[in-house]
Short mmCIF file of C-alpha atoms and ligand atoms in Angstrom, two decimals:
data_model
loop_
_atom_site.label_atom_id
_atom_site.label_comp_id
_atom_site.label_asym_id
_atom_site.label_seq_id
_atom_site.Cartn_x
_atom_site.Cartn_y
_atom_site.Cartn_z
CA MET A 211 -81.01 -19.34 64.69
CA ALA A 212 -80.92 -21.29 61.43
CA PRO A 213 -79.43 -19.31 58.52
CA THR A 214 -82.05 -18.55 55.87
CA SER A 215 -79.94 -16.82 53.22
CA ARG A 216 -76.99 -18.02 51.25
CA ALA A 217 -74.67 -15.54 52.92
CA ALA A 218 -75.83 -16.51 56.40
CA TRP A 219 -75.45 -20.21 55.59
CA GLU A 220 -71.92 -19.68 54.30
CA GLN A 221 -71.03 -17.81 57.47
CA ALA A 222 -72.44 -20.66 59.54
CA TYR A 223 -70.47 -23.11 57.37
CA ALA A 224 -67.24 -21.22 58.03
CA ARG A 225 -67.93 -21.32 61.80
CA VAL A 226 -68.61 -25.03 61.82
CA GLU A 227 -65.57 -25.76 59.69
CA SER A 228 -63.29 -23.81 62.00
CA ALA A 229 -64.87 -25.42 65.08
CA LEU A 230 -64.24 -28.82 63.47
CA ARG A 231 -60.63 -27.95 62.87
CA SER A 232 -60.01 -26.83 66.43
CA ALA A 233 -61.89 -29.81 67.86
CA GLY A 234 -59.19 -31.97 66.18
CA ALA A 235 -60.99 -35.27 65.80
CA ALA A 236 -57.85 -36.75 64.24
CA SER A 237 -55.93 -36.31 67.48
CA ALA A 238 -58.62 -37.27 70.07
CA ALA A 239 -56.88 -38.71 73.15
CA ASP A 240 -59.09 -41.75 73.54
CA LEU A 241 -62.29 -43.40 72.34
CA PRO A 242 -64.68 -41.58 74.74
CA ALA A 243 -63.21 -38.20 73.71
CA LEU A 244 -63.60 -39.11 70.04
CA GLU A 245 -67.22 -40.12 70.59
CA GLU A 246 -67.90 -36.86 72.37
CA THR A 247 -66.58 -34.92 69.39
CA ARG A 248 -68.64 -36.99 66.97
CA ILE A 249 -71.81 -36.28 68.95
CA ARG A 250 -70.99 -32.59 69.23
CA PHE A 251 -71.04 -32.27 65.44
CA LEU A 252 -73.08 -35.17 64.11
CA GLY A 253 -75.46 -36.01 66.98
CA ARG A 254 -79.18 -35.33 66.46
CA LYS A 255 -78.70 -31.68 67.44
CA GLY A 256 -75.01 -31.57 66.40
CA GLU A 257 -73.53 -28.41 64.87
CA LEU A 258 -72.91 -30.01 61.49
CA THR A 259 -76.27 -31.76 61.54
CA GLU A 260 -77.99 -28.41 62.09
CA LEU A 261 -76.01 -26.83 59.29
CA LEU A 262 -77.10 -29.51 56.85
CA LYS A 263 -80.70 -29.35 58.05
CA ALA A 264 -80.71 -25.57 57.40
CA LEU A 265 -80.16 -26.21 53.68
CA LYS A 266 -83.80 -27.10 53.27
CA ASP A 267 -84.84 -23.53 54.13
CA LEU A 268 -82.84 -22.14 51.19
CA PRO A 269 -84.19 -21.66 47.66
CA LEU A 270 -83.70 -24.68 45.40
CA GLU A 271 -80.91 -23.12 43.28
CA GLU A 272 -78.83 -22.31 46.35
CA ARG A 273 -79.50 -25.63 47.89
CA LYS A 274 -78.08 -27.24 44.72
CA ALA A 275 -74.98 -25.09 44.94
CA LEU A 276 -74.38 -25.43 48.68
CA GLY A 277 -75.58 -28.99 49.35
CA PRO A 278 -72.44 -30.71 47.95
CA LYS A 279 -70.22 -28.39 49.99
CA GLY A 280 -72.06 -29.32 53.22
CA ASN A 281 -72.00 -33.03 52.41
CA ALA A 282 -68.30 -32.95 51.57
CA LEU A 283 -67.59 -31.42 54.98
CA LYS A 284 -69.66 -34.14 56.64
CA GLU A 285 -67.89 -36.91 54.74
CA SER A 286 -64.41 -35.68 55.51
CA PHE A 287 -65.36 -35.37 59.21
CA GLU A 288 -66.75 -38.90 59.23
CA ALA A 289 -63.62 -40.22 57.57
CA ALA A 290 -61.44 -38.50 60.17
CA ILE A 291 -63.52 -40.02 62.99
CA ALA A 292 -63.33 -43.53 61.48
CA SER A 293 -59.61 -43.46 60.96
CA ARG A 294 -58.91 -42.11 64.47
CA ARG A 295 -61.22 -44.77 65.92
CA ALA A 296 -59.29 -47.51 64.13
CA GLU A 297 -55.99 -46.10 65.42
CA LEU A 298 -57.22 -45.94 69.02
CA GLU A 299 -58.67 -49.46 68.86
CA ASP A 300 -55.42 -50.92 67.52
CA ALA A 301 -53.48 -49.18 70.24
CA GLY A 302 -55.89 -50.61 72.86
CA ASP A 303 -55.45 -54.15 71.55
CA ALA A 304 -51.69 -53.81 71.58
CA ALA A 305 -51.74 -52.50 75.15
CA SER A 306 -53.92 -55.33 76.44
CA LEU A 307 -51.76 -57.91 74.65
CA LYS A 308 -48.74 -56.41 76.39
CA ASN A 309 -50.42 -56.99 79.76
CA GLU A 310 -51.29 -60.59 78.96
CA THR A 311 -48.77 -63.24 79.89
CA VAL A 312 -48.60 -66.90 78.96
CA ASP A 313 -46.69 -69.14 81.33
CA LEU A 314 -45.61 -72.02 79.14
CA THR A 315 -44.26 -73.93 82.13
CA LEU A 316 -47.72 -74.32 83.74
CA PRO A 317 -49.01 -77.92 83.71
CA ALA A 318 -51.85 -78.51 81.24
CA LEU A 319 -55.44 -78.56 82.52
CA ARG A 320 -56.63 -82.12 83.10
CA PRO A 321 -59.60 -83.02 80.94
CA PRO A 322 -62.53 -84.21 83.09
CA ARG A 323 -62.41 -87.99 83.32
CA GLY A 324 -65.14 -90.56 83.92
CA ARG A 325 -64.72 -93.29 86.49
CA LEU A 326 -66.05 -96.74 87.20
CA HIS A 327 -69.11 -97.07 89.37
CA PRO A 328 -68.26 -98.17 92.95
CA LEU A 329 -70.27 -101.37 92.47
CA THR A 330 -68.30 -102.23 89.35
CA VAL A 331 -65.07 -101.57 91.21
CA THR A 332 -66.15 -103.78 94.12
CA LEU A 333 -67.36 -106.57 91.83
CA ARG A 334 -64.05 -106.54 89.95
CA GLU A 335 -62.08 -106.46 93.19
CA ILE A 336 -63.89 -109.59 94.40
CA ALA A 337 -63.49 -111.39 91.07
CA ASP A 338 -59.79 -110.36 90.83
CA ILE A 339 -58.97 -111.97 94.17
CA PHE A 340 -60.52 -115.25 93.00
CA HIS A 341 -58.80 -114.89 89.66
CA ARG A 342 -55.46 -114.84 91.49
CA MET A 343 -56.60 -118.05 93.23
CA GLY A 344 -57.02 -119.78 89.87
CA TYR A 345 -60.72 -119.16 89.22
CA ASP A 346 -62.01 -118.49 85.69
CA TRP A 347 -64.77 -116.00 84.88
CA ALA A 348 -68.19 -117.26 83.72
CA GLU A 349 -71.38 -115.42 82.84
CA GLY A 350 -74.99 -116.34 82.19
CA PRO A 351 -78.17 -114.65 80.92
CA PHE A 352 -80.44 -112.42 83.05
CA VAL A 353 -83.53 -114.05 81.54
CA GLU A 354 -83.57 -117.66 82.65
CA ASP A 355 -85.79 -120.72 82.70
CA GLU A 356 -87.10 -122.41 85.84
CA ARG A 357 -84.68 -125.29 85.40
CA HIS A 358 -81.49 -123.21 85.68
CA ASN A 359 -82.87 -120.93 88.39
CA PHE A 360 -84.59 -123.61 90.51
CA SER A 361 -85.01 -127.29 89.47
CA ALA A 362 -81.40 -128.03 88.55
CA LEU A 363 -80.41 -126.40 91.85
CA ASN A 364 -82.58 -128.88 93.76
CA PHE A 365 -85.36 -126.43 94.67
CA PRO A 366 -88.50 -128.56 95.15
CA PRO A 367 -91.52 -127.57 92.99
CA ASP A 368 -93.29 -125.97 95.95
CA HIS A 369 -90.32 -124.03 97.32
CA PRO A 370 -91.43 -120.57 98.47
CA ALA A 371 -88.60 -118.82 96.55
CA ARG A 372 -90.36 -119.84 93.33
CA ASP A 373 -93.34 -117.76 94.36
CA SER A 374 -94.06 -114.72 92.23
CA GLN A 375 -93.79 -112.76 95.48
CA ASP A 376 -90.02 -113.19 95.14
CA THR A 377 -89.51 -113.89 91.45
CA PHE A 378 -90.20 -111.77 88.37
CA TYR A 379 -91.81 -114.04 85.78
CA LEU A 380 -92.07 -113.01 82.13
CA GLU A 381 -95.67 -112.59 81.09
CA GLY A 382 -96.94 -115.48 78.99
CA LEU A 383 -93.54 -117.24 78.86
CA PRO A 384 -92.00 -120.02 80.95
CA LEU A 385 -89.14 -117.62 81.76
CA LEU A 386 -88.05 -115.42 84.65
CA LEU A 387 -85.39 -112.90 85.67
CA ARG A 388 -82.72 -114.85 87.54
CA THR A 389 -83.03 -114.42 91.30
CA HIS A 390 -79.40 -115.39 91.96
CA THR A 391 -76.16 -116.09 90.10
CA SER A 392 -76.33 -119.76 91.16
CA THR A 393 -77.91 -120.30 87.71
CA VAL A 394 -74.44 -119.86 86.26
CA GLN A 395 -73.16 -122.84 88.29
CA ILE A 396 -75.46 -125.01 86.16
CA ARG A 397 -74.60 -123.24 82.90
CA ALA A 398 -70.85 -123.44 83.55
CA MET A 399 -71.07 -127.18 84.33
CA GLU A 400 -73.23 -127.83 81.27
CA ALA A 401 -70.65 -126.06 79.11
CA SER A 402 -67.59 -127.96 80.35
CA ARG A 403 -66.24 -131.07 82.10
CA PRO A 404 -64.87 -131.49 85.60
CA PRO A 405 -62.72 -130.20 87.21
CA ILE A 406 -64.00 -126.63 87.21
CA ARG A 407 -63.18 -123.48 89.19
CA VAL A 408 -65.21 -120.38 88.26
CA VAL A 409 -66.56 -117.10 89.58
CA CYS A 410 -69.78 -115.81 88.04
CA PRO A 411 -70.37 -112.11 88.74
CA GLY A 412 -73.55 -110.37 87.70
CA ARG A 413 -76.89 -108.72 88.21
CA VAL A 414 -79.85 -110.46 89.85
CA PHE A 415 -83.52 -109.55 90.31
CA ARG A 416 -86.04 -110.00 93.09
CA HIS A 417 -89.60 -108.85 93.44
CA GLU A 418 -88.84 -106.92 96.59
CA GLN A 419 -89.72 -103.66 98.23
CA THR A 420 -86.79 -101.25 98.10
CA ASP A 421 -85.32 -99.99 101.39
CA VAL A 422 -81.91 -99.15 102.92
CA THR A 423 -80.66 -102.73 102.50
CA HIS A 424 -82.88 -104.08 99.70
CA SER A 425 -83.22 -103.38 96.02
CA ALA A 426 -85.14 -105.20 93.27
CA VAL A 427 -81.92 -105.28 91.26
CA PHE A 428 -78.60 -106.09 92.87
CA HIS A 429 -75.34 -107.94 92.24
CA GLN A 430 -73.75 -111.18 93.32
CA VAL A 431 -70.51 -112.98 92.72
CA GLU A 432 -71.05 -116.74 92.61
CA GLY A 433 -68.21 -119.22 93.05
CA LEU A 434 -68.07 -122.90 92.12
CA VAL A 435 -65.30 -125.44 92.48
CA VAL A 436 -65.74 -129.11 91.48
CA ASP A 437 -62.78 -131.43 91.75
CA ARG A 438 -61.81 -134.83 93.09
CA GLY A 439 -62.11 -134.78 96.86
CA ALA A 440 -63.04 -131.09 97.14
CA GLY A 441 -65.03 -130.53 100.34
CA PHE A 442 -65.96 -128.29 103.21
CA SER A 443 -62.41 -127.78 104.48
CA ASP A 444 -61.35 -126.54 101.03
CA LEU A 445 -64.34 -124.19 101.05
CA LYS A 446 -63.24 -122.79 104.41
CA GLY A 447 -59.67 -122.35 103.22
CA HIS A 448 -60.67 -120.57 99.99
CA LEU A 449 -63.12 -118.25 101.74
CA GLN A 450 -60.69 -117.41 104.53
CA THR A 451 -58.00 -116.57 101.94
CA PHE A 452 -60.49 -114.46 99.99
CA LEU A 453 -61.82 -112.56 103.00
CA GLU A 454 -58.32 -111.78 104.26
CA ALA A 455 -57.37 -110.47 100.82
CA LEU A 456 -60.50 -108.32 100.74
CA LEU A 457 -60.65 -107.08 104.34
CA GLY A 458 -57.12 -107.51 105.66
CA ARG A 459 -54.91 -110.14 107.24
CA GLY A 460 -56.23 -111.79 110.37
CA THR A 461 -59.89 -111.04 109.51
CA LYS A 462 -61.97 -113.24 111.80
CA THR A 463 -64.71 -115.35 110.21
CA ARG A 464 -67.56 -117.48 111.53
CA PHE A 465 -69.42 -120.27 109.69
CA ARG A 466 -73.05 -120.70 110.80
CA PRO A 467 -75.23 -123.64 109.72
CA SER A 468 -77.87 -122.59 107.20
CA TYR A 469 -79.99 -124.05 104.42
CA PHE A 470 -79.78 -123.70 100.64
CA PRO A 471 -81.24 -126.59 98.59
CA PHE A 472 -78.24 -126.89 96.25
CA VAL A 473 -75.54 -127.27 98.94
CA GLU A 474 -75.30 -129.75 101.82
CA PRO A 475 -74.05 -128.91 104.37
CA SER A 476 -74.94 -125.22 103.93
CA ALA A 477 -73.50 -122.29 105.79
CA GLU A 478 -73.70 -118.57 106.13
CA VAL A 479 -70.40 -116.85 106.70
CA ASP A 480 -69.96 -113.84 108.97
CA VAL A 481 -66.93 -111.60 109.40
CA LYS A 482 -66.05 -109.92 112.65
CA CYS A 483 -67.41 -106.40 112.45
CA PHE A 484 -64.49 -104.18 111.50
CA LEU A 485 -66.32 -100.93 112.22
CA CYS A 486 -66.67 -101.66 115.97
CA PRO A 487 -64.14 -104.27 117.04
CA GLY A 488 -66.86 -106.59 118.31
CA SER A 489 -68.59 -104.26 120.74
CA GLY A 490 -71.71 -103.82 118.59
CA CYS A 491 -72.78 -101.00 116.26
CA PRO A 492 -75.62 -100.36 113.77
CA ALA A 493 -73.63 -101.94 110.89
CA CYS A 494 -73.48 -105.34 112.67
CA LYS A 495 -76.90 -104.85 114.30
CA ARG A 496 -75.12 -104.89 117.67
CA THR A 497 -73.98 -108.51 117.26
CA GLY A 498 -70.32 -107.86 116.47
CA TRP A 499 -70.62 -110.00 113.29
CA ILE A 500 -71.61 -109.15 109.72
CA GLU A 501 -73.07 -111.75 107.36
CA ILE A 502 -71.24 -111.59 104.09
CA LEU A 503 -72.06 -114.68 102.00
CA GLY A 504 -73.81 -118.04 101.68
CA ALA A 505 -71.90 -121.23 100.89
CA GLY A 506 -71.80 -125.01 101.12
CA VAL A 507 -70.82 -128.33 99.61
CA VAL A 508 -72.43 -128.99 96.22
CA HIS A 509 -75.42 -131.32 96.60
CA PRO A 510 -74.95 -134.66 94.80
CA LYS A 511 -78.27 -134.12 93.02
CA VAL A 512 -76.91 -130.96 91.41
CA LEU A 513 -73.90 -132.87 90.02
CA GLU A 514 -76.13 -135.73 88.85
CA GLY A 515 -78.44 -133.26 87.15
CA VAL A 516 -75.68 -132.09 84.80
CA GLY A 517 -74.40 -135.66 84.29
CA TRP A 518 -71.34 -135.44 86.56
CA ASP A 519 -70.79 -138.52 88.71
CA PRO A 520 -71.04 -137.54 92.41
CA GLU A 521 -69.03 -140.65 93.33
CA GLN A 522 -66.04 -139.23 91.47
CA TRP A 523 -66.53 -135.54 91.80
CA SER A 524 -67.40 -133.22 94.64
CA GLY A 525 -67.22 -129.51 95.18
CA PHE A 526 -68.27 -126.38 96.94
CA ALA A 527 -70.05 -123.18 96.04
CA PHE A 528 -70.61 -119.72 97.47
CA GLY A 529 -72.56 -116.56 96.71
CA ILE A 530 -71.43 -113.07 97.76
CA GLY A 531 -73.62 -109.95 97.84
CA VAL A 532 -71.68 -107.18 96.07
CA GLU A 533 -73.74 -104.25 97.46
CA ARG A 534 -73.24 -105.52 100.99
CA VAL A 535 -69.46 -105.69 100.53
CA ALA A 536 -69.36 -102.23 98.91
CA MET A 537 -71.44 -100.76 101.76
CA LEU A 538 -69.09 -102.26 104.35
CA LEU A 539 -65.91 -101.23 102.58
CA HIS A 540 -67.03 -97.64 102.08
CA GLY A 541 -69.32 -97.08 105.05
CA VAL A 542 -72.38 -96.52 102.81
CA ARG A 543 -75.54 -96.65 104.92
CA ASP A 544 -78.24 -96.65 102.23
CA LEU A 545 -78.02 -99.17 99.40
CA ARG A 546 -80.21 -96.96 97.21
CA ASP A 547 -77.37 -94.42 97.01
CA PHE A 548 -75.67 -96.75 94.52
CA TYR A 549 -78.54 -96.44 92.05
CA VAL A 550 -79.54 -92.77 91.90
CA ASN A 551 -76.39 -91.55 90.12
CA ASP A 552 -76.00 -88.48 92.28
CA LEU A 553 -72.56 -87.09 91.39
CA ARG A 554 -72.04 -85.79 94.93
CA PHE A 555 -72.14 -89.44 96.04
CA LEU A 556 -70.24 -90.95 93.10
CA ASN A 557 -67.43 -88.36 93.15
CA GLN A 558 -66.38 -89.59 96.58
CA PHE A 559 -65.05 -92.79 95.02
CA ASP A 560 -62.43 -90.96 92.97
CA GLU A 561 -59.42 -92.84 94.35
CA ASP A 562 -60.91 -96.18 93.40
CA LEU A 563 -59.61 -95.76 89.87
CA ALA A 564 -56.16 -94.49 90.83
N1 LIG B 872 -77.92 -118.17 95.82
C1 LIG B 872 -77.98 -117.82 97.22
C2 LIG B 872 -78.83 -116.55 97.38
O1 LIG B 872 -78.98 -115.83 96.45
C3 LIG B 872 -76.59 -117.55 97.78
C4 LIG B 872 -75.79 -118.79 97.86
C5 LIG B 872 -75.86 -119.57 99.00
C6 LIG B 872 -74.99 -119.19 96.79
C7 LIG B 872 -75.13 -120.74 99.11
C8 LIG B 872 -74.23 -120.35 96.89
C9 LIG B 872 -74.32 -121.12 98.06
O2 LIG B 872 -73.45 -120.77 95.91
O3 LIG B 872 -73.57 -122.26 98.14
O4 LIG B 872 -79.34 -116.31 98.44
#
């Protein structure tokens, strides 16, 4: 029952005050106990809340006299709660700090590190081997003219490779995206004098349907050597040295006659399948051999075209498919995996940077 006279209110006040004292907010054992005490007195139906609410039923004069007394009690209770809360919180922080340990001898966390793309690694590996064999590095533009991509390489005007079925032409311009790195043979010769020994790594483009072994964009490493008396036997020696460095000592190779307009004789080079020692598997299409590059002796017309005398100078050239080598080295079955940037695929090549 709410007190409705001054005397009754003062009695209620005395009860609440004594209850507050025995509740002992200032010595609450922990934060939940403290909160319980606060609610008991200052919650919506708390004892102190009710006492203060009852003031409004008293005459104005008495309210004026008693109001400050009630408010002072509330303030001192609130202050006691706040100071005990601060004490308990400090104690809690100190206790949890005591339980925390820092082991300064632990090795630091490694920051996450990027890595080179497997195609970049393979391309560099190929170029590095030739570098150790005395080859320089040469590059050329992706956007080329017909002369560097075809005519200077002895492709006749009606050669099917010039067809827009195979070649991306630039709309309204006499330009195209290079279909092979053989363009850089011409550029390197135009930019220097014989003798020359270069590798030309880079991206090439073909108007081709994409599938497990084809992509419209891929990579080649071209090689060109021009020197006095350089010929097919030198080509064989260089390629054998290269393939053994890449695939291991004693790697077996096979030169098959082929045709490329800028080299005569022309060959395609196979390596003995190293996934199935010759017995036949899907990687070698059950033949026991894997084609790995095209090569040949530089055609005299190509030398003449850049003003180098074919009576004095001769040479050889080769072109290696980087994706093909990377697929063989790492057992990748779908060439498209190199281009989708799926981290589950790329993370497998971690050791390549070690
Ligand atoms: N350019 C040829 C291709 O893309 C590959 C090639 C064959 C390059 C024979 C050569 C070579 O240098 O001698 O198919």
